[in-house]
Short mmCIF file of C-alpha atoms in Angstrom, two decimals:
data_model
loop_
_atom_site.label_atom_id
_atom_site.label_comp_id
_atom_site.label_asym_id
_atom_site.label_seq_id
_atom_site.Cartn_x
_atom_site.Cartn_y
_atom_site.Cartn_z
CA MET A 1 -2.55 -88.26 93.95
CA LYS A 2 -3.87 -85.76 91.56
CA PHE A 3 -5.08 -83.74 94.59
CA LYS A 4 -1.45 -83.31 94.99
CA VAL A 5 -0.46 -82.40 91.72
CA PHE A 6 -3.08 -79.52 91.37
CA ARG A 7 -1.62 -77.76 94.86
CA ALA A 8 1.94 -78.25 92.25
CA ILE A 9 0.24 -76.39 89.59
CA PHE A 10 -1.90 -74.45 91.50
CA PRO A 11 0.52 -70.99 92.39
CA VAL A 12 1.54 -71.46 88.12
CA ILE A 13 -1.69 -70.91 86.93
CA PHE A 14 -2.43 -68.04 89.73
CA PHE A 15 0.23 -66.53 88.36
CA LEU A 16 0.14 -66.30 84.57
CA ALA A 17 -3.72 -64.75 85.55
CA PHE A 18 -2.03 -62.26 87.42
CA LEU A 19 0.10 -61.33 84.56
CA SER A 20 -2.48 -61.50 81.93
CA SER A 21 -5.18 -59.15 83.40
CA PHE A 22 -1.86 -56.56 84.84
CA ALA A 23 -1.28 -57.00 81.06
CA LEU A 24 -5.49 -56.46 80.11
CA SER A 25 -4.87 -53.42 82.53
CA GLU A 26 -1.86 -52.01 81.21
CA GLN A 27 -3.04 -51.89 77.65
CA ALA A 28 -6.41 -50.64 78.66
CA HIS A 29 -4.41 -47.58 80.53
CA GLN A 30 -1.87 -47.14 77.90
CA LYS A 31 -4.60 -46.67 74.99
CA ASN A 32 -6.50 -44.37 77.50
CA TYR A 33 -3.43 -42.44 77.57
CA ASP A 34 -2.36 -42.52 74.61
CA MET A 35 -5.97 -40.79 72.55
CA PRO A 36 -5.66 -37.88 70.83
CA ILE A 37 -5.31 -35.14 72.50
CA VAL A 38 -6.17 -31.08 70.18
CA THR A 39 -4.93 -28.08 71.79
CA THR A 40 -4.06 -26.67 68.11
CA CYS A 41 -5.41 -26.27 64.57
CA GLN A 42 -4.61 -28.67 63.05
CA ALA A 43 -5.06 -31.53 60.54
CA LEU A 44 -6.67 -35.23 61.75
CA ASN A 45 -4.89 -37.83 59.84
CA GLN A 46 -5.19 -41.19 62.03
CA PRO A 47 -8.44 -43.24 60.65
CA ASN A 48 -10.61 -44.88 62.85
CA THR A 49 -9.43 -42.16 65.89
CA VAL A 50 -11.34 -40.61 68.10
CA TYR A 51 -10.21 -37.04 68.31
CA THR A 52 -10.75 -34.62 71.87
CA GLN A 53 -10.13 -30.82 71.74
CA GLY A 54 -8.25 -29.60 74.95
CA ALA A 55 -8.52 -26.82 75.24
CA ASN A 56 -9.62 -23.38 73.53
CA ILE A 57 -8.07 -22.90 70.29
CA ILE A 58 -7.81 -19.17 68.51
CA ALA A 59 -7.46 -19.98 64.37
CA LEU A 60 -5.00 -17.95 62.57
CA GLY A 61 -4.18 -18.85 59.48
CA SER A 62 -6.05 -18.61 56.40
CA GLY A 63 -7.11 -22.60 56.13
CA ALA A 64 -9.07 -24.16 57.92
CA CYS A 65 -7.97 -25.36 61.49
CA ILE A 66 -8.93 -28.36 61.74
CA ASN A 67 -8.59 -30.69 58.80
CA ILE A 68 -10.28 -33.90 58.97
CA VAL A 69 -8.32 -35.83 55.68
CA ALA A 70 -8.09 -39.41 56.75
CA PRO A 71 -11.74 -41.21 56.76
CA ASN A 72 -13.92 -42.95 59.80
CA ILE A 73 -12.13 -39.73 62.33
CA THR A 74 -14.14 -38.34 65.39
CA PHE A 75 -13.50 -34.98 66.38
CA ASP A 76 -15.17 -34.76 69.94
CA GLY A 77 -15.04 -30.45 70.67
CA ASN A 78 -15.53 -31.29 74.53
CA GLY A 79 -17.43 -28.17 75.20
CA PHE A 80 -13.86 -26.10 74.02
CA SER A 81 -14.44 -23.36 71.70
CA ILE A 82 -12.55 -22.13 68.51
CA THR A 83 -12.43 -18.73 67.18
CA GLY A 84 -11.61 -17.46 64.30
CA ALA A 85 -9.20 -14.77 63.57
CA GLU A 86 -11.67 -13.32 60.60
CA ALA A 87 -8.77 -14.72 57.91
CA GLY A 88 -10.05 -18.20 57.93
CA LEU A 89 -11.19 -20.68 55.76
CA ALA A 90 -13.80 -23.17 58.25
CA GLY A 91 -13.46 -24.17 61.96
CA ILE A 92 -13.46 -27.65 60.58
CA TYR A 93 -13.18 -29.36 57.40
CA SER A 94 -13.32 -32.10 56.15
CA ASN A 95 -13.57 -34.33 52.82
CA GLN A 96 -13.24 -38.05 54.32
CA SER A 97 -16.40 -40.25 54.77
CA GLY A 98 -17.03 -41.13 57.96
CA THR A 99 -16.13 -38.75 59.34
CA LYS A 100 -18.64 -37.28 63.40
CA ILE A 101 -18.08 -34.16 64.82
CA LYS A 102 -19.51 -33.14 68.09
CA ASN A 103 -19.73 -31.10 70.91
CA VAL A 104 -18.01 -27.92 69.26
CA ASN A 105 -18.64 -24.59 69.23
CA ILE A 106 -17.49 -22.55 66.99
CA LYS A 107 -17.49 -19.03 65.82
CA ASN A 108 -15.54 -15.87 63.83
CA PHE A 109 -14.09 -17.29 60.96
CA THR A 110 -15.71 -14.52 58.63
CA GLY A 111 -12.76 -14.25 56.22
CA PHE A 112 -12.89 -13.30 52.04
CA ALA A 113 -12.26 -17.96 51.57
CA GLY A 114 -16.11 -18.20 52.46
CA GLY A 115 -15.70 -18.29 56.88
CA LYS A 116 -17.98 -21.89 56.87
CA GLY A 117 -18.17 -22.72 61.05
CA ILE A 118 -17.79 -26.38 59.58
CA PHE A 119 -17.55 -27.22 55.77
CA PHE A 120 -18.08 -30.59 54.46
CA ASN A 121 -17.18 -31.50 50.86
CA GLY A 122 -17.75 -34.60 49.77
CA ALA A 123 -17.87 -35.48 53.52
CA SER A 124 -20.64 -38.89 53.10
CA ASN A 125 -22.33 -41.01 55.69
CA SER A 126 -20.89 -38.31 58.06
CA LEU A 127 -22.08 -37.01 61.48
CA ILE A 128 -22.59 -32.91 62.97
CA THR A 129 -24.00 -33.51 66.97
CA ASN A 130 -24.60 -30.68 70.23
CA ALA A 131 -22.95 -28.15 67.70
CA ILE A 132 -22.75 -24.71 67.89
CA VAL A 133 -21.94 -22.47 64.94
CA ALA A 134 -22.37 -18.42 65.40
CA LYS A 135 -21.28 -15.46 64.08
CA ASN A 136 -19.64 -16.63 61.00
CA ILE A 137 -20.72 -16.47 57.45
CA ARG A 138 -21.83 -19.51 56.94
CA GLY A 139 -22.84 -21.78 59.84
CA ILE A 140 -22.14 -25.22 58.68
CA PHE A 141 -21.99 -26.19 54.81
CA ILE A 142 -22.09 -29.51 53.22
CA ASN A 143 -21.18 -29.57 49.91
CA ASN A 144 -22.13 -32.61 47.27
CA SER A 145 -21.82 -35.28 50.45
CA ALA A 146 -24.87 -37.99 50.88
CA LEU A 147 -26.14 -39.23 54.76
CA ILE A 148 -25.44 -36.41 56.17
CA THR A 149 -27.04 -36.14 59.10
CA ILE A 150 -27.21 -32.41 61.55
CA ALA A 151 -28.66 -32.26 64.97
CA ASN A 152 -29.23 -31.88 68.68
CA SER A 153 -27.56 -27.76 67.08
CA THR A 154 -27.03 -24.38 67.27
CA ALA A 155 -26.51 -21.87 64.23
CA ASP A 156 -26.91 -18.57 65.20
CA SER A 157 -25.76 -15.32 64.06
CA ASN A 158 -24.30 -16.67 60.64
CA SER A 159 -24.30 -13.51 57.95
CA ILE A 160 -25.39 -15.14 55.37
CA GLU A 161 -27.31 -19.25 56.95
CA GLY A 162 -27.10 -21.51 59.16
CA ILE A 163 -26.84 -24.14 56.68
CA ASN A 164 -26.37 -24.90 53.84
CA PHE A 165 -27.05 -27.81 51.79
CA ARG A 166 -25.38 -27.90 48.14
CA SER A 167 -25.37 -30.83 45.75
CA THR A 168 -26.40 -32.34 48.41
CA SER A 169 -28.63 -35.80 49.16
CA LEU A 170 -30.66 -38.05 51.97
CA SER A 171 -29.85 -36.15 54.88
CA GLN A 172 -31.50 -35.44 57.38
CA VAL A 173 -31.95 -31.88 59.35
CA THR A 174 -33.52 -32.61 63.13
CA ASN A 175 -34.52 -31.28 65.98
CA ASN A 176 -31.39 -28.06 65.72
CA ILE A 177 -32.11 -25.15 66.29
CA LEU A 178 -31.52 -22.00 63.71
CA SER A 179 -31.90 -18.35 64.75
CA SER A 180 -30.58 -14.83 62.93
CA ASN A 181 -28.82 -15.95 60.56
CA GLY A 182 -28.79 -13.28 58.27
CA ASP A 183 -29.77 -14.96 54.86
CA PHE A 184 -31.92 -18.58 55.39
CA GLY A 185 -32.03 -20.14 59.09
CA ILE A 186 -31.33 -23.40 55.65
CA LEU A 187 -30.66 -23.38 51.99
CA LEU A 188 -31.07 -25.94 50.07
CA LEU A 189 -29.34 -25.65 46.13
CA LEU A 190 -29.37 -28.48 43.81
CA SER A 191 -30.33 -31.41 46.93
CA GLN A 192 -32.54 -34.18 47.10
CA SER A 193 -34.58 -36.53 48.62
CA ASN A 194 -33.49 -34.60 52.66
CA GLN A 195 -34.83 -34.31 55.88
CA ILE A 196 -35.75 -31.80 57.41
CA LYS A 197 -37.46 -31.84 60.49
CA ASP A 198 -38.34 -30.92 64.20
CA ASN A 199 -36.35 -27.62 64.27
CA LEU A 200 -36.48 -24.40 64.84
CA ILE A 201 -35.93 -21.32 62.54
CA TYR A 202 -36.45 -17.93 63.30
CA SER A 203 -35.50 -14.15 62.98
CA SER A 204 -34.17 -14.25 59.22
CA GLN A 205 -34.79 -12.79 56.27
CA TYR A 206 -35.96 -16.27 54.83
CA GLY A 207 -36.51 -19.24 57.35
CA LEU A 208 -36.13 -22.41 54.91
CA TYR A 209 -35.65 -21.52 51.12
CA LEU A 210 -35.18 -24.67 48.81
CA ASP A 211 -33.94 -23.61 45.27
CA THR A 212 -33.25 -24.77 41.97
CA ASN A 213 -33.53 -28.88 41.69
CA ALA A 214 -34.30 -29.50 45.21
CA ASN A 215 -36.50 -31.60 44.95
CA ASN A 216 -38.37 -34.97 46.51
CA ASN A 217 -37.08 -33.48 49.69
CA THR A 218 -39.66 -34.18 52.80
CA VAL A 219 -40.11 -30.29 55.14
CA SER A 220 -42.00 -31.53 58.29
CA GLY A 221 -42.73 -30.63 62.01
CA ASN A 222 -40.95 -27.65 61.33
CA LEU A 223 -41.74 -23.86 63.85
CA VAL A 224 -40.64 -21.78 61.30
CA LYS A 225 -41.11 -17.91 62.97
CA ASP A 226 -40.05 -14.24 62.65
CA ASN A 227 -38.55 -14.12 59.35
CA ILE A 228 -38.53 -11.36 57.70
CA ASN A 229 -39.15 -11.86 54.02
CA GLY A 230 -40.22 -15.20 53.47
CA GLY A 231 -40.50 -18.72 56.56
CA ILE A 232 -40.74 -21.71 54.10
CA SER A 233 -40.47 -20.64 50.22
CA LEU A 234 -39.30 -23.06 46.81
CA SER A 235 -37.52 -22.01 43.53
CA TYR A 236 -37.52 -24.03 40.35
CA ASN A 237 -37.96 -27.39 42.21
CA LYS A 238 -40.93 -30.00 42.41
CA ALA A 239 -42.21 -33.06 44.37
CA ASN A 240 -41.54 -32.11 47.58
CA LYS A 241 -43.21 -32.12 50.89
CA ILE A 242 -43.95 -29.69 52.59
CA LEU A 243 -46.19 -30.65 56.26
CA ASN A 244 -46.90 -30.70 59.01
CA ASN A 245 -45.24 -27.03 59.80
CA ASP A 246 -46.57 -24.01 62.29
CA VAL A 247 -45.53 -21.02 60.47
CA ILE A 248 -46.03 -17.80 62.59
CA ASN A 249 -45.84 -14.18 61.39
CA SER A 250 -43.55 -14.70 58.24
CA GLY A 251 -42.58 -11.04 57.29
CA ILE A 252 -44.36 -10.78 53.04
CA THR A 253 -44.78 -14.42 52.42
CA SER A 254 -45.26 -17.68 54.27
CA ILE A 255 -44.71 -19.89 52.12
CA SER A 256 -44.04 -18.98 48.88
CA ILE A 257 -44.48 -21.04 46.26
CA TYR A 258 -42.26 -19.86 42.51
CA ASN A 259 -42.03 -21.23 39.55
CA SER A 260 -42.50 -24.59 41.05
CA SER A 261 -44.19 -27.84 40.74
CA SER A 262 -46.21 -31.10 42.49
CA ASN A 263 -44.93 -30.28 45.42
CA LEU A 264 -47.59 -31.39 48.62
CA LEU A 265 -49.00 -28.97 51.28
CA ALA A 266 -50.36 -30.47 54.08
CA ASP A 267 -51.41 -29.96 57.78
CA ASN A 268 -49.53 -26.92 57.61
CA LEU A 269 -50.32 -24.50 60.35
CA ILE A 270 -49.98 -20.34 59.55
CA LYS A 271 -50.52 -17.31 60.90
CA GLY A 272 -50.08 -13.64 60.51
CA GLY A 273 -47.93 -12.24 57.30
CA ASN A 274 -49.00 -10.86 54.19
CA TYR A 275 -49.19 -13.28 51.84
CA GLY A 276 -50.19 -16.82 53.59
CA ILE A 277 -49.43 -18.98 50.11
CA ILE A 278 -48.87 -16.97 47.99
CA PHE A 279 -47.37 -19.10 43.78
CA SER A 280 -46.09 -17.98 41.45
CA PHE A 281 -44.88 -17.38 37.64
CA ASP A 282 -45.71 -20.94 36.30
CA SER A 283 -46.35 -23.30 39.63
CA SER A 284 -48.73 -25.39 38.15
CA HIS A 285 -49.73 -28.87 39.64
CA ASN A 286 -49.46 -28.21 43.36
CA LYS A 287 -51.60 -29.56 46.14
CA ILE A 288 -52.40 -27.58 49.92
CA ALA A 289 -54.22 -30.09 51.59
CA ASN A 290 -55.68 -30.05 55.56
CA THR A 291 -53.89 -26.04 56.04
CA ILE A 292 -54.97 -24.20 58.30
CA ILE A 293 -54.68 -19.99 57.35
CA ASP A 294 -55.08 -17.50 59.83
CA SER A 295 -55.10 -13.61 60.38
CA ALA A 296 -52.86 -13.06 57.09
CA ASN A 297 -52.80 -9.81 54.82
CA TYR A 298 -53.56 -11.99 51.85
CA SER A 299 -54.59 -15.79 52.88
CA ILE A 300 -53.77 -17.35 48.79
CA ALA A 301 -52.57 -15.46 45.86
CA ILE A 302 -51.99 -17.56 43.28
CA PHE A 303 -50.46 -15.13 39.43
CA SER A 304 -50.28 -17.02 36.94
CA SER A 305 -50.00 -20.38 37.60
CA VAL A 306 -52.68 -23.25 36.98
CA ASN A 307 -53.47 -26.96 37.38
CA ASN A 308 -53.34 -25.99 41.68
CA SER A 309 -55.72 -27.55 44.17
CA PHE A 310 -56.59 -26.53 47.69
CA ASP A 311 -58.84 -29.71 49.41
CA PHE A 312 -59.75 -29.01 53.48
CA LEU A 313 -58.69 -25.53 53.72
CA THR A 314 -59.75 -23.34 56.57
CA LEU A 315 -58.51 -19.12 56.21
CA ASN A 316 -59.60 -17.48 58.72
CA ASN A 317 -59.46 -13.97 59.96
CA SER A 318 -58.00 -11.98 57.07
CA ASN A 319 -57.24 -8.43 57.08
CA GLY A 320 -56.80 -8.28 53.25
CA ASP A 321 -58.71 -10.70 50.70
CA ALA A 322 -59.25 -13.89 51.81
CA ILE A 323 -58.31 -15.86 48.10
CA TYR A 324 -57.18 -13.44 44.83
CA LEU A 325 -56.90 -15.94 41.48
CA TYR A 326 -54.43 -13.74 38.80
CA LEU A 327 -54.26 -15.58 35.47
CA ALA A 328 -54.20 -18.72 37.50
CA HIS A 329 -56.16 -20.36 35.24
CA GLY A 330 -57.77 -24.80 36.77
CA THR A 331 -57.40 -24.34 40.34
CA ILE A 332 -59.68 -26.73 42.44
CA PHE A 333 -60.75 -24.43 45.73
CA ASN A 334 -62.83 -28.11 47.64
CA ASN A 335 -64.27 -27.89 50.96
CA ALA A 336 -62.89 -24.75 51.78
CA ALA A 337 -63.88 -22.46 54.48
CA VAL A 338 -63.74 -18.22 54.09
CA THR A 339 -64.46 -17.04 57.55
CA ASN A 340 -64.62 -13.70 59.45
CA THR A 341 -63.24 -11.76 55.90
CA LYS A 342 -62.00 -8.15 57.61
CA THR A 343 -64.84 -5.72 56.20
CA PRO A 344 -63.85 -3.67 53.37
CA TYR A 345 -62.01 -7.16 51.99
CA LEU A 346 -63.45 -9.65 49.85
CA ASP A 347 -63.52 -13.22 49.50
CA LEU A 348 -62.55 -13.74 46.56
CA ILE A 349 -61.28 -11.16 44.11
CA LEU A 350 -60.54 -13.17 39.81
CA ASP A 351 -58.73 -9.98 38.66
CA SER A 352 -57.87 -11.35 34.86
CA SER A 353 -59.57 -13.84 33.15
CA VAL A 354 -59.67 -16.78 34.78
CA ASN A 355 -60.20 -20.16 33.02
CA ASN A 356 -61.64 -23.68 34.77
CA LEU A 357 -62.50 -22.57 38.74
CA TYR A 358 -63.89 -25.07 40.51
CA LEU A 359 -65.44 -24.53 43.92
CA ILE A 360 -66.06 -27.55 45.91
CA ASN A 361 -68.56 -27.45 48.68
CA THR A 362 -67.12 -24.19 48.75
CA PHE A 363 -68.65 -21.33 50.99
CA LEU A 364 -68.20 -17.20 49.99
CA ASN A 365 -69.30 -13.93 50.25
CA LYS A 366 -68.26 -11.37 49.25
CA TYR A 367 -66.44 -11.54 45.83
CA SER A 368 -65.47 -9.54 42.81
CA PHE A 369 -64.86 -11.28 38.84
CA ALA A 370 -62.72 -8.95 36.99
CA SER A 371 -63.88 -8.12 33.08
CA PRO A 372 -64.36 -9.69 30.96
CA GLY A 373 -64.79 -12.47 33.63
CA SER A 374 -63.64 -15.58 34.03
CA ALA A 375 -65.02 -19.23 33.28
CA ILE A 376 -66.41 -21.49 36.69
CA SER A 377 -68.19 -24.30 38.04
CA VAL A 378 -69.58 -24.12 41.64
CA ARG A 379 -70.11 -27.74 42.76
CA ASN A 380 -71.80 -29.21 45.68
CA THR A 381 -71.44 -33.50 46.17
CA LYS A 382 -74.92 -33.83 47.94
CA TYR A 383 -77.06 -31.81 45.35
CA GLY A 384 -75.81 -31.39 41.87
CA GLU A 385 -73.31 -28.46 40.42
CA ILE A 386 -73.37 -25.72 37.47
CA LYS A 387 -71.17 -24.72 35.20
CA PHE A 388 -70.83 -21.72 33.63
CA LEU A 389 -70.59 -21.80 29.42
CA GLN A 390 -69.82 -17.97 29.48
CA PRO A 391 -67.22 -15.88 31.92
CA VAL A 392 -69.12 -14.13 34.78
CA SER A 393 -67.63 -11.16 35.99
CA GLY A 394 -69.08 -8.78 38.01
CA GLN A 395 -69.36 -8.10 42.16
CA GLY A 396 -71.48 -9.55 44.60
CA PRO A 397 -72.26 -10.07 48.41
CA SER A 398 -73.07 -13.08 48.53
CA LEU A 399 -71.88 -15.86 46.51
CA ALA A 400 -72.82 -18.86 47.91
CA ASN A 401 -76.42 -17.05 48.32
CA GLU A 402 -76.51 -16.35 44.99
CA ILE A 403 -75.46 -19.51 43.19
CA SER A 404 -76.45 -22.45 45.74
CA PHE A 405 -77.62 -25.95 45.60
CA GLY A 406 -81.01 -27.84 47.89
CA PRO A 407 -82.63 -31.15 47.22
CA ASP A 408 -83.59 -30.98 43.85
CA ARG A 409 -82.79 -27.67 43.26
CA ALA A 410 -80.12 -25.94 41.60
CA ILE A 411 -80.14 -21.40 41.54
CA ILE A 412 -79.40 -18.72 39.27
CA ASP A 413 -80.14 -15.65 41.40
CA SER A 414 -78.44 -12.42 39.12
CA SER A 415 -80.08 -9.79 41.15
CA SER A 416 -77.11 -8.59 43.07
CA ASN A 417 -74.80 -9.48 39.94
CA PRO A 418 -76.10 -9.07 36.18
CA GLY A 419 -72.20 -10.83 35.07
CA LEU A 420 -73.39 -13.32 37.10
CA ASN A 421 -76.91 -14.17 34.22
CA ARG A 422 -75.29 -16.16 32.05
CA SER A 423 -75.91 -20.12 29.87
CA ALA A 424 -74.71 -22.13 32.44
CA LYS A 425 -74.55 -26.56 32.08
CA ILE A 426 -76.60 -27.51 35.16
CA THR A 427 -75.95 -31.22 37.07
CA ILE A 428 -78.93 -32.01 40.00
CA ILE A 429 -79.01 -34.92 41.56
CA PRO A 430 -82.34 -35.98 42.12
CA TYR A 431 -83.13 -36.54 45.94
CA SER A 432 -84.54 -40.25 44.91
CA TYR A 433 -84.58 -41.91 41.60
CA ASP A 434 -87.80 -44.10 41.94
CA ALA A 435 -88.99 -41.35 39.12
CA ASP A 436 -88.84 -42.65 35.11
CA SER A 437 -88.31 -39.66 34.38
CA TYR A 438 -87.54 -36.10 35.43
CA MET A 439 -89.11 -32.39 34.52
CA VAL A 440 -87.31 -29.09 34.36
CA PHE A 441 -88.87 -26.38 36.19
CA ARG A 442 -87.34 -22.73 36.32
CA ASN A 443 -89.02 -20.47 38.63
CA LYS A 444 -91.87 -22.52 39.53
CA GLN A 445 -92.86 -23.60 36.23
CA LYS A 446 -92.11 -25.72 33.41
CA CYS A 447 -89.01 -24.01 31.82
CA PRO A 448 -88.96 -23.86 28.27
CA PRO A 449 -87.36 -25.65 25.21
CA THR A 450 -86.04 -21.72 24.45
CA ILE A 451 -84.07 -21.38 28.34
CA CYS A 452 -83.74 -24.94 29.03
CA SER A 453 -82.36 -27.73 26.27
CA ASN A 454 -80.48 -31.21 26.22
CA THR A 455 -82.13 -32.69 29.37
CA THR A 456 -79.92 -35.64 29.72
CA ASN A 457 -80.45 -38.75 32.81
CA THR A 458 -76.34 -39.92 33.86
CA ASN A 459 -74.67 -41.10 35.77
CA GLU A 460 -73.85 -37.82 37.86
CA GLY A 461 -77.63 -37.00 38.02
CA ILE A 462 -80.12 -35.17 35.30
CA VAL A 463 -78.54 -32.45 33.40
CA PHE A 464 -79.16 -29.42 30.90
CA THR A 465 -78.61 -26.65 29.46
CA VAL A 466 -79.57 -23.21 30.16
CA THR A 467 -79.30 -19.84 29.05
CA ILE A 468 -80.25 -17.27 31.38
CA GLU A 469 -81.04 -17.58 35.09
CA GLY A 470 -83.23 -18.70 37.57
CA ASN A 471 -83.91 -21.06 40.32
CA TYR A 472 -84.23 -24.42 38.53
CA SER A 473 -85.66 -27.38 39.58
CA LEU A 474 -86.98 -31.27 38.99
CA VAL A 475 -90.43 -33.07 39.08
CA HIS A 476 -90.95 -36.08 38.80
CA LEU A 477 -92.95 -38.14 36.74
#
């Protein structure tokens, strides 16, 4: 009986299933059929919608060709182009959150209204990917936005900049090519906490420029090369991290720090260019670490800036003076290696009075200290320190040989440069602490109290002051 009932209702079940399947198929077909296709300039006003470009578009108006006026819209250029006719504001404009732009090719927006390839204005939490913007006034312009991602795109031959962030934060520019843009490859202005990483930036006036209050940004893993005036430039900002970039043949300055403070530059490679790294006009408390500068005309130059430090720095093949300091007070070089500076140039020039220059495990050859002299300290972390109490001046063939250290020994040799014959505070780290007391010798004789005084045994070593140069050593008693 049950089998007979099932046989009776089975055709009905099958028919209903067929109708349901047909309805779903028709619904899916209808949804695909209704996907908006864009073939002219227009406003996109349906939220949560994917618009697909279906033909090349020539923009004739003065506004934006594609104007996104609703949230969560995706515009897929589908490989077609949008070409400006000189008067247009932008190829694509959005002031809506959740905008996604992909696979677009936008060019020739060069009108007086601004001429931007892509213009986001308050369009936070948005994405641009696989875009080509070329020969516009501005390639991609992001204003007053946050959480923007620009990835895998190309900005080429735009007359002002490839990418511009203005008052934009918490965004990233990743894996893009910025080439032959007029003034800037990438410009950040009043923009904070962004990441600029793994981009190729070349052949502009300035490769990457962080301007006025562009703070707390991270610039990492970029190849910046063949820019005319500068590779990476920081101006009026602070607390940025410039990490693991290669800056090659970048014209006047490879890395420029102008009136900027508390920035970290680490693990960068700089090759060529006129200045490797230049500090100027009240740049302070910046730290340079693990950096190689090769074949620059002037590897390091510091003008009117204070309290900057260099750790584990390598300067090779400088075509001019390797280190040049002018009114650069409180500068620290820790484990800096300078090699193969071209003749007749010098490893170190102090071209003014410089206060509190610290050379730690840093061995320099030819040098020049301008009159009236500078206050310097030379430290060998294994053997001790010589801190001059009077300004030193003059020039010599090898600072590393004229101010040197050895076991239980500190040497000031002024035979090549009488300007080193100045009073100093000397610390010698004893080779062994097994003695009850120590005696200071000068030139293999007990140092008289008129020359050596204030001998003290401290945690840092045996400390004493001297009035003149000499070969000072400790005798264990």
